[in-house]
Amino acid sequence: MANTSSAKKATRKIARRAAINKNRRSRVRTYVRQVEEALAAGDKAAALEAFKAAEPELMRAATKGVIHKNTASRKVSRLAQRVKVLSA
């Protein structure tokens, strides 16, 4: 357990950041899941709408350091490709 006041404060800060990051990661997963569900249902309008909502959420998570930039780009690229195949 932390003994010094600065270590106690650091523990509080870490817990606060961890909660924020957990929330952001959860939001990203929710948006991605919505796209995948629309793709599975074959609903191209819903898939396109969900993708348009998911893309900025993924990139925001990358900007905030929740996920790596390349990971976000890869996920966006793969989702875009699947949406494109569905609409074709």
JSON list of C-alpha atoms in Angstrom, two decimals:
[
{"chain": "A", "resi": 1, "resn": "MET", "atom": "CA", "xyz": [0.00, 0.00, 0.00]},
{"chain": "A", "resi": 2, "resn": "ALA", "atom": "CA", "xyz": [1.16, 3.54, -0.75]},
{"chain": "A", "resi": 3, "resn": "ASN", "atom": "CA", "xyz": [2.75, 5.33, 2.19]},
{"chain": "A", "resi": 4, "resn": "THR", "atom": "CA", "xyz": [3.67, 8.81, 0.97]},
{"chain": "A", "resi": 5, "resn": "SER", "atom": "CA", "xyz": [1.06, 11.42, 0.12]},
{"chain": "A", "resi": 6, "resn": "SER", "atom": "CA", "xyz": [2.37, 11.67, -3.46]},
{"chain": "A", "resi": 7, "resn": "ALA", "atom": "CA", "xyz": [2.06, 7.90, -3.93]},
{"chain": "A", "resi": 8, "resn": "LYS", "atom": "CA", "xyz": [-1.50, 8.00, -2.58]},
{"chain": "A", "resi": 9, "resn": "LYS", "atom": "CA", "xyz": [-2.35, 10.80, -5.00]},
{"chain": "A", "resi": 10, "resn": "ALA", "atom": "CA", "xyz": [-0.76, 8.86, -7.87]},
{"chain": "A", "resi": 11, "resn": "THR", "atom": "CA", "xyz": [-2.93, 5.86, -6.97]},
{"chain": "A", "resi": 12, "resn": "ARG", "atom": "CA", "xyz": [-6.06, 8.03, -7.09]},
{"chain": "A", "resi": 13, "resn": "LYS", "atom": "CA", "xyz": [-5.04, 9.50, -10.46]},
{"chain": "A", "resi": 14, "resn": "ILE", "atom": "CA", "xyz": [-4.32, 6.07, -11.92]},
{"chain": "A", "resi": 15, "resn": "ALA", "atom": "CA", "xyz": [-7.69, 4.75, -10.77]},
{"chain": "A", "resi": 16, "resn": "ARG", "atom": "CA", "xyz": [-9.47, 7.76, -12.30]},
{"chain": "A", "resi": 17, "resn": "ARG", "atom": "CA", "xyz": [-7.66, 7.38, -15.65]},
{"chain": "A", "resi": 18, "resn": "ALA", "atom": "CA", "xyz": [-8.28, 3.62, -15.67]},
{"chain": "A", "resi": 19, "resn": "ALA", "atom": "CA", "xyz": [-12.02, 4.21, -15.23]},
{"chain": "A", "resi": 20, "resn": "ILE", "atom": "CA", "xyz": [-12.08, 6.74, -18.08]},
{"chain": "A", "resi": 21, "resn": "ASN", "atom": "CA", "xyz": [-10.10, 4.41, -20.36]},
{"chain": "A", "resi": 22, "resn": "LYS", "atom": "CA", "xyz": [-12.39, 1.50, -19.49]},
{"chain": "A", "resi": 23, "resn": "ASN", "atom": "CA", "xyz": [-15.41, 3.60, -20.43]},
{"chain": "A", "resi": 24, "resn": "ARG", "atom": "CA", "xyz": [-13.84, 4.64, -23.75]},
{"chain": "A", "resi": 25, "resn": "ARG", "atom": "CA", "xyz": [-12.83, 1.07, -24.60]},
{"chain": "A", "resi": 26, "resn": "SER", "atom": "CA", "xyz": [-16.36, -0.09, -23.83]},
{"chain": "A", "resi": 27, "resn": "ARG", "atom": "CA", "xyz": [-17.84, 2.60, -26.10]},
{"chain": "A", "resi": 28, "resn": "VAL", "atom": "CA", "xyz": [-15.56, 1.52, -28.96]},
{"chain": "A", "resi": 29, "resn": "ARG", "atom": "CA", "xyz": [-16.56, -2.12, -28.55]},
{"chain": "A", "resi": 30, "resn": "THR", "atom": "CA", "xyz": [-20.25, -1.17, -28.50]},
{"chain": "A", "resi": 31, "resn": "TYR", "atom": "CA", "xyz": [-20.00, 0.85, -31.72]},
{"chain": "A", "resi": 32, "resn": "VAL", "atom": "CA", "xyz": [-17.99, -1.88, -33.48]},
{"chain": "A", "resi": 33, "resn": "ARG", "atom": "CA", "xyz": [-20.49, -4.52, -32.31]},
{"chain": "A", "resi": 34, "resn": "GLN", "atom": "CA", "xyz": [-23.37, -2.46, -33.75]},
{"chain": "A", "resi": 35, "resn": "VAL", "atom": "CA", "xyz": [-21.64, -2.40, -37.15]},
{"chain": "A", "resi": 36, "resn": "GLU", "atom": "CA", "xyz": [-20.99, -6.15, -37.01]},
{"chain": "A", "resi": 37, "resn": "GLU", "atom": "CA", "xyz": [-24.59, -6.90, -36.04]},
{"chain": "A", "resi": 38, "resn": "ALA", "atom": "CA", "xyz": [-25.89, -4.81, -38.96]},
{"chain": "A", "resi": 39, "resn": "LEU", "atom": "CA", "xyz": [-23.46, -6.62, -41.28]},
{"chain": "A", "resi": 40, "resn": "ALA", "atom": "CA", "xyz": [-24.60, -10.01, -40.00]},
{"chain": "A", "resi": 41, "resn": "ALA", "atom": "CA", "xyz": [-28.23, -9.01, -40.55]},
{"chain": "A", "resi": 42, "resn": "GLY", "atom": "CA", "xyz": [-27.41, -7.89, -44.08]},
{"chain": "A", "resi": 43, "resn": "ASP", "atom": "CA", "xyz": [-28.88, -4.42, -43.49]},
{"chain": "A", "resi": 44, "resn": "LYS", "atom": "CA", "xyz": [-26.65, -2.16, -45.55]},
{"chain": "A", "resi": 45, "resn": "ALA", "atom": "CA", "xyz": [-28.32, 1.13, -44.50]},
{"chain": "A", "resi": 46, "resn": "ALA", "atom": "CA", "xyz": [-27.96, 0.29, -40.81]},
{"chain": "A", "resi": 47, "resn": "ALA", "atom": "CA", "xyz": [-24.40, -0.95, -41.36]},
{"chain": "A", "resi": 48, "resn": "LEU", "atom": "CA", "xyz": [-23.43, 2.29, -43.09]},
{"chain": "A", "resi": 49, "resn": "GLU", "atom": "CA", "xyz": [-24.99, 4.42, -40.33]},
{"chain": "A", "resi": 50, "resn": "ALA", "atom": "CA", "xyz": [-23.32, 2.34, -37.61]},
{"chain": "A", "resi": 51, "resn": "PHE", "atom": "CA", "xyz": [-19.98, 2.53, -39.42]},
{"chain": "A", "resi": 52, "resn": "LYS", "atom": "CA", "xyz": [-20.22, 6.32, -39.70]},
{"chain": "A", "resi": 53, "resn": "ALA", "atom": "CA", "xyz": [-20.73, 6.46, -35.93]},
{"chain": "A", "resi": 54, "resn": "ALA", "atom": "CA", "xyz": [-18.02, 3.90, -35.14]},
{"chain": "A", "resi": 55, "resn": "GLU", "atom": "CA", "xyz": [-15.20, 5.42, -37.19]},
{"chain": "A", "resi": 56, "resn": "PRO", "atom": "CA", "xyz": [-14.82, 8.67, -35.19]},
{"chain": "A", "resi": 57, "resn": "GLU", "atom": "CA", "xyz": [-15.19, 6.74, -31.94]},
{"chain": "A", "resi": 58, "resn": "LEU", "atom": "CA", "xyz": [-12.29, 4.45, -32.92]},
{"chain": "A", "resi": 59, "resn": "MET", "atom": "CA", "xyz": [-10.09, 7.35, -33.97]},
{"chain": "A", "resi": 60, "resn": "ARG", "atom": "CA", "xyz": [-10.93, 9.27, -30.78]},
{"chain": "A", "resi": 61, "resn": "ALA", "atom": "CA", "xyz": [-9.85, 6.26, -28.72]},
{"chain": "A", "resi": 62, "resn": "ALA", "atom": "CA", "xyz": [-6.58, 6.21, -30.66]},
{"chain": "A", "resi": 63, "resn": "THR", "atom": "CA", "xyz": [-6.03, 9.93, -30.09]},
{"chain": "A", "resi": 64, "resn": "LYS", "atom": "CA", "xyz": [-6.63, 9.51, -26.36]},
{"chain": "A", "resi": 65, "resn": "GLY", "atom": "CA", "xyz": [-4.20, 6.58, -26.16]},
{"chain": "A", "resi": 66, "resn": "VAL", "atom": "CA", "xyz": [-6.77, 3.93, -25.30]},
{"chain": "A", "resi": 67, "resn": "ILE", "atom": "CA", "xyz": [-5.84, 1.90, -28.38]},
{"chain": "A", "resi": 68, "resn": "HIS", "atom": "CA", "xyz": [-2.91, 2.21, -30.75]},
{"chain": "A", "resi": 69, "resn": "LYS", "atom": "CA", "xyz": [-3.33, 4.38, -33.85]},
{"chain": "A", "resi": 70, "resn": "ASN", "atom": "CA", "xyz": [-2.55, 1.51, -36.21]},
{"chain": "A", "resi": 71, "resn": "THR", "atom": "CA", "xyz": [-5.04, -0.75, -34.42]},
{"chain": "A", "resi": 72, "resn": "ALA", "atom": "CA", "xyz": [-7.78, 1.84, -34.87]},
{"chain": "A", "resi": 73, "resn": "SER", "atom": "CA", "xyz": [-6.88, 2.33, -38.54]},
{"chain": "A", "resi": 74, "resn": "ARG", "atom": "CA", "xyz": [-6.86, -1.41, -39.12]},
{"chain": "A", "resi": 75, "resn": "LYS", "atom": "CA", "xyz": [-10.28, -1.85, -37.51]},
{"chain": "A", "resi": 76, "resn": "VAL", "atom": "CA", "xyz": [-11.75, 1.06, -39.50]},
{"chain": "A", "resi": 77, "resn": "SER", "atom": "CA", "xyz": [-10.27, -0.31, -42.72]},
{"chain": "A", "resi": 78, "resn": "ARG", "atom": "CA", "xyz": [-11.61, -3.82, -42.17]},
{"chain": "A", "resi": 79, "resn": "LEU", "atom": "CA", "xyz": [-15.06, -2.59, -41.20]},
{"chain": "A", "resi": 80, "resn": "ALA", "atom": "CA", "xyz": [-15.16, -0.27, -44.23]},
{"chain": "A", "resi": 81, "resn": "GLN", "atom": "CA", "xyz": [-14.21, -3.14, -46.49]},
{"chain": "A", "resi": 82, "resn": "ARG", "atom": "CA", "xyz": [-17.01, -5.34, -45.08]},
{"chain": "A", "resi": 83, "resn": "VAL", "atom": "CA", "xyz": [-19.57, -2.53, -45.43]},
{"chain": "A", "resi": 84, "resn": "LYS", "atom": "CA", "xyz": [-18.43, -1.94, -49.01]},
{"chain": "A", "resi": 85, "resn": "VAL", "atom": "CA", "xyz": [-18.80, -5.64, -49.88]},
{"chain": "A", "resi": 86, "resn": "LEU", "atom": "CA", "xyz": [-22.30, -5.63, -48.39]},
{"chain": "A", "resi": 87, "resn": "SER", "atom": "CA", "xyz": [-23.38, -2.60, -50.43]},
{"chain": "A", "resi": 88, "resn": "ALA", "atom": "CA", "xyz": [-21.95, -3.97, -53.68]}
]
